Tab-separated table of C-alpha atoms in Angstrom:
chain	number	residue	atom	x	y	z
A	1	UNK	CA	5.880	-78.989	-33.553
A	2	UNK	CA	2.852	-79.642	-31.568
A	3	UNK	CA	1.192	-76.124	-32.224
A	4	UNK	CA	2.367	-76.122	-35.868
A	5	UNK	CA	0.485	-79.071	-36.473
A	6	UNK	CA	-2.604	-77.443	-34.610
A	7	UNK	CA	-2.655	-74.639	-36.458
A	8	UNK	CA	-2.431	-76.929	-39.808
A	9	UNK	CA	-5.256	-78.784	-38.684
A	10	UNK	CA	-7.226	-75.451	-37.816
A	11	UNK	CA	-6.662	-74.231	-41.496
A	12	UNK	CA	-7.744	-77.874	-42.891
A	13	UNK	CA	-11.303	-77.496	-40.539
A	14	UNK	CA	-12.136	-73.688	-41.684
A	15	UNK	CA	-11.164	-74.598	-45.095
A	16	UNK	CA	-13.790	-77.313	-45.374
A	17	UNK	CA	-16.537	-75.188	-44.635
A	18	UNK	CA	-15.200	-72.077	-46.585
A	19	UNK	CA	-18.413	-69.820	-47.489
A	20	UNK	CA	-19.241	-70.127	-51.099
A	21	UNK	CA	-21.393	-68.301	-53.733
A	22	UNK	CA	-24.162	-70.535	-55.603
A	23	UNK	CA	-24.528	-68.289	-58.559
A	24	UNK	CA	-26.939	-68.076	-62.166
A	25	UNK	CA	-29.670	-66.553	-63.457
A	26	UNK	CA	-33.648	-66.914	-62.656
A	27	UNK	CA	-36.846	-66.417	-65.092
A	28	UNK	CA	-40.087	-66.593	-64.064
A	29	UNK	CA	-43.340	-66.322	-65.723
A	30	UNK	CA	-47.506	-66.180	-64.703
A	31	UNK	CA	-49.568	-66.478	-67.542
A	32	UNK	CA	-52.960	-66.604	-65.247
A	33	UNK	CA	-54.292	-65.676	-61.755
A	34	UNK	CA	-52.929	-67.849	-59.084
A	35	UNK	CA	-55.891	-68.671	-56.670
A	36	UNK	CA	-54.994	-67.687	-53.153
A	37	UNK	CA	-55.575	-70.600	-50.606
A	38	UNK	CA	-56.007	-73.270	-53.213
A	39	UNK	CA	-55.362	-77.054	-53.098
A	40	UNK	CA	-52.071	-78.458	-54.310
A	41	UNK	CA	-50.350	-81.793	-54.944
A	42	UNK	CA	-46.832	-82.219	-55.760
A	43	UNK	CA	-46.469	-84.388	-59.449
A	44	UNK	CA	-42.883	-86.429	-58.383
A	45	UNK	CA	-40.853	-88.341	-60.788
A	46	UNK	CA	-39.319	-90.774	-58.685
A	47	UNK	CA	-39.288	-91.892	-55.524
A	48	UNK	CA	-35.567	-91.187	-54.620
A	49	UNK	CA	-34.273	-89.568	-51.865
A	50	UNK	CA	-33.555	-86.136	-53.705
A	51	UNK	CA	-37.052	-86.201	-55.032
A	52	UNK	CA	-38.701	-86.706	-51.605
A	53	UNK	CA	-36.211	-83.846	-49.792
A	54	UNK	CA	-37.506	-81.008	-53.014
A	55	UNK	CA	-40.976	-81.842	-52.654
A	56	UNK	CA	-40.590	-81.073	-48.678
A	57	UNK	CA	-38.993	-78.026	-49.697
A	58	UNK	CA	-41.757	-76.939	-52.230
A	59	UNK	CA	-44.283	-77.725	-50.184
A	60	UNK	CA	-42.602	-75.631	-47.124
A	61	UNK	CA	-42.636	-72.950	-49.915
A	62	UNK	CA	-46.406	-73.616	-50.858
A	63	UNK	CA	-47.648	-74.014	-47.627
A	64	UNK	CA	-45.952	-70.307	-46.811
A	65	UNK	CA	-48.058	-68.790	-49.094
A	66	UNK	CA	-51.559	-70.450	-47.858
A	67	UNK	CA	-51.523	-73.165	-50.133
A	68	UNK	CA	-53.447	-76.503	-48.797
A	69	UNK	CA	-51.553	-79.850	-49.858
A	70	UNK	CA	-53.488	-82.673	-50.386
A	71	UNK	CA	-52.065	-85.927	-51.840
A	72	UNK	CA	-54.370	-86.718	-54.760
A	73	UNK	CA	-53.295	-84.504	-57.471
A	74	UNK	CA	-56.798	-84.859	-59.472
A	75	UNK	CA	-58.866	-83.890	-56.799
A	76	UNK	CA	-56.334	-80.688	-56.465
A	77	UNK	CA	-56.623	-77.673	-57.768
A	78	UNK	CA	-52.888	-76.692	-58.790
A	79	UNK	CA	-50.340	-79.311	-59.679
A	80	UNK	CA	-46.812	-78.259	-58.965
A	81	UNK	CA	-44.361	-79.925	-61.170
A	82	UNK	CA	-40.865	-79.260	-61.268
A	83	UNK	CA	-37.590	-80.973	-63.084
A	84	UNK	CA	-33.932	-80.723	-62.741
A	85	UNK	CA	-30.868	-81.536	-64.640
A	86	UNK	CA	-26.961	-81.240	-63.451
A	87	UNK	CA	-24.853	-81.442	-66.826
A	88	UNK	CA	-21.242	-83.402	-67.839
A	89	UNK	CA	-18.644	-81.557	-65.653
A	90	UNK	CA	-16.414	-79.827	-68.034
A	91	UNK	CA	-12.497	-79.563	-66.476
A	92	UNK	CA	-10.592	-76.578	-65.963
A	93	UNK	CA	-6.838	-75.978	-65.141
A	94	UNK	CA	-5.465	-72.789	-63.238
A	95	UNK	CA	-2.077	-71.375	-62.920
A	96	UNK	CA	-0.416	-69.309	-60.889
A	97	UNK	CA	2.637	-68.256	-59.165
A	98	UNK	CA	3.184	-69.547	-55.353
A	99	UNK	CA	4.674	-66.976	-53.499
A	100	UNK	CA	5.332	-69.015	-50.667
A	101	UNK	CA	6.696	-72.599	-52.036
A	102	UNK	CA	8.246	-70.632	-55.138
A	103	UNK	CA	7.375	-72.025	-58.921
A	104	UNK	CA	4.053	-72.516	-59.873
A	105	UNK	CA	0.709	-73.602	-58.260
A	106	UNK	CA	-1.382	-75.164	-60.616
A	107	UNK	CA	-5.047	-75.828	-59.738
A	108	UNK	CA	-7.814	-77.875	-61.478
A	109	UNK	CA	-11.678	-77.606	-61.250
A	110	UNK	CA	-14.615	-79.354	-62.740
A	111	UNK	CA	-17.808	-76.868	-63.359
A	112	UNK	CA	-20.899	-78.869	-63.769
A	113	UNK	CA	-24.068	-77.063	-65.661
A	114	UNK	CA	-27.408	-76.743	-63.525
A	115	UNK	CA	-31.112	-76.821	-64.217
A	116	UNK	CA	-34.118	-76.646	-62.202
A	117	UNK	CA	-37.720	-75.497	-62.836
A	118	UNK	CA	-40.920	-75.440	-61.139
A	119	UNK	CA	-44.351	-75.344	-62.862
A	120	UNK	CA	-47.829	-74.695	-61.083
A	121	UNK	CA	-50.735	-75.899	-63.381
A	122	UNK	CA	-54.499	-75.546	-63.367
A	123	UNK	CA	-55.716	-78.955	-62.773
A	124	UNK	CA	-59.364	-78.381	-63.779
A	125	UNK	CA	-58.432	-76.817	-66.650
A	126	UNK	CA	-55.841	-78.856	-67.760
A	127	UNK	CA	-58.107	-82.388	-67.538
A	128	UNK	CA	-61.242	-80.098	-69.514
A	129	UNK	CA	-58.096	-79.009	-72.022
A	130	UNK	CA	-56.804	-82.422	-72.467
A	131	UNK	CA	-53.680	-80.228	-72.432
A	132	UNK	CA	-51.500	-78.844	-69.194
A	133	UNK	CA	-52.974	-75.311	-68.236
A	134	UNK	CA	-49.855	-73.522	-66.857
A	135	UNK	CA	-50.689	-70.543	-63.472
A	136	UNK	CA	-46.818	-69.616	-63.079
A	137	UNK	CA	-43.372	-71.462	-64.329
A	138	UNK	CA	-39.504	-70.221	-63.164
A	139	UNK	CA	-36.515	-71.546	-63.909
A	140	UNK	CA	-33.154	-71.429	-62.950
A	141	UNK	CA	-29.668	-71.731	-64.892
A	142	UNK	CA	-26.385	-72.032	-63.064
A	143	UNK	CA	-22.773	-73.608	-63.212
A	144	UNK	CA	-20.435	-74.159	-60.635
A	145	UNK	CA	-18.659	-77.215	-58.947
A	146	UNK	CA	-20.780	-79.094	-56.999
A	147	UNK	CA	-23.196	-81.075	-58.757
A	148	UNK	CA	-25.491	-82.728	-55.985
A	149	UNK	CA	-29.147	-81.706	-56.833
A	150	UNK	CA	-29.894	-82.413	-53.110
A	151	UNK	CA	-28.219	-79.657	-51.577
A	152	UNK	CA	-28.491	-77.816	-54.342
A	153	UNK	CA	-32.384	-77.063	-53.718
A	154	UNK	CA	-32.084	-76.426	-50.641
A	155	UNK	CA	-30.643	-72.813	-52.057
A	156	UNK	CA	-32.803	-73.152	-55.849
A	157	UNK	CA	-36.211	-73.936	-54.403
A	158	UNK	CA	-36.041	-70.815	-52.641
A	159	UNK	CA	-34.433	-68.555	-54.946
A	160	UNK	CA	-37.452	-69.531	-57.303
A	161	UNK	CA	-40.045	-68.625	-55.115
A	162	UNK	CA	-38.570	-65.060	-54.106
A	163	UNK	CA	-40.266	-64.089	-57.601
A	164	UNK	CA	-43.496	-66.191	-57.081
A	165	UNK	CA	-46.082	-64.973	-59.577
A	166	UNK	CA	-43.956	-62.691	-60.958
A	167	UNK	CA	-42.706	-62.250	-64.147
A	168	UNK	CA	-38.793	-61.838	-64.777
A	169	UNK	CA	-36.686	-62.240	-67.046
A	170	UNK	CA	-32.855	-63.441	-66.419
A	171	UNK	CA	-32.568	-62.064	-63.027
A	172	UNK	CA	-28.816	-62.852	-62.039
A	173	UNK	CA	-28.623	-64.106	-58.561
A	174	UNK	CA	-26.265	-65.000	-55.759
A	175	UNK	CA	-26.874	-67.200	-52.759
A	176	UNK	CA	-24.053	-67.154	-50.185
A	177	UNK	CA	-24.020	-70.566	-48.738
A	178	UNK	CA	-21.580	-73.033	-46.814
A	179	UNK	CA	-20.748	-75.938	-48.720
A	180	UNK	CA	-18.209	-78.688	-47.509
A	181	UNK	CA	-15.702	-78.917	-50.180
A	182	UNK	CA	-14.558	-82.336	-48.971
């Protein structure tokens, strides 16, 4: 009894951190020169938590490429902007036989729609303009069952800079990553 219920508990453990796929599709555009070395600020929406962690991560992505960040974003010379959006969860039912209980093992899912982009701007430009003066944009498009933002960037952010100042159009992509599914 004793080891049945240790191997029960072993499946439970390696079950919770089963390796998934995080998978969609990536566009990315430059529509002007991207000045090497430049200033940057990071234009946040909010002051939550999620906001805070992607801004670290986009400036660990900036600051990679030589970028210098500085916290006013007029005095800067790029602004990075960036937006995200995780859609209504639409449900799902599987079937299927069980081989092992007998009958049927039915299953059900939610799949949640996924947004995120990231814009670099020409500040200079834009404030002489009156109108935002866009250096590079990507954007990714996904589905899939977890629908924490949070997390989520931790794989997006740097599946949209893999193409920085690039352009490419509906690039399918797939990040292996470990989420918990508990």
């Amino acid at each position: 009894m004793k080891k049945l219920f240790i191997a029960l508990a072993s499946v439970v453990m390696l079950s919770a951190c089963a390796p998934t796929v995080i998978k969609g599709s990536l566009s990315t555009a430059t529509y002007e020169q991207i000045p090497v070395g430049a200033t940057y600020s990071v234009l946040q929406g909010s002051q939550s938590l999620t906001d805070r962690h992607i801004e670290g991560l986009i400036r660990k992505e900036m600051d990679s490429r030589g970028f210098k960040y500085i916290d006013d974003p007029e005095s800067a010379s790029i602004a990075v902007g960036y937006t995200y959006a995780v859609g209504n969860g639409r449900m799902g039912v599987t079937s299927s036989p069980d081989f092992v209980w007998g009958g049927q093992k039915v299953e059900s899912y939610t799949t949640y729609p996924r947004y995120f982009q990231i814009a670099l701007m020409d500040v200079p430009a834009s404030l002489s303009k009156k109108k935002a003066t866009y250096l590079w944009q990507a954007e990714i498009q996904s589905s899939g069952s977890m629908n924490n933002m949070s997390v989520l960037a931790e794989s997006f952010v740097p599946e949209l800079f893999k193409d920085f100042g690039k352009n490419v159009t509906n690039d399918r992509f797939l990040i292996p990553t470990t989420v918990p599914l508990i």
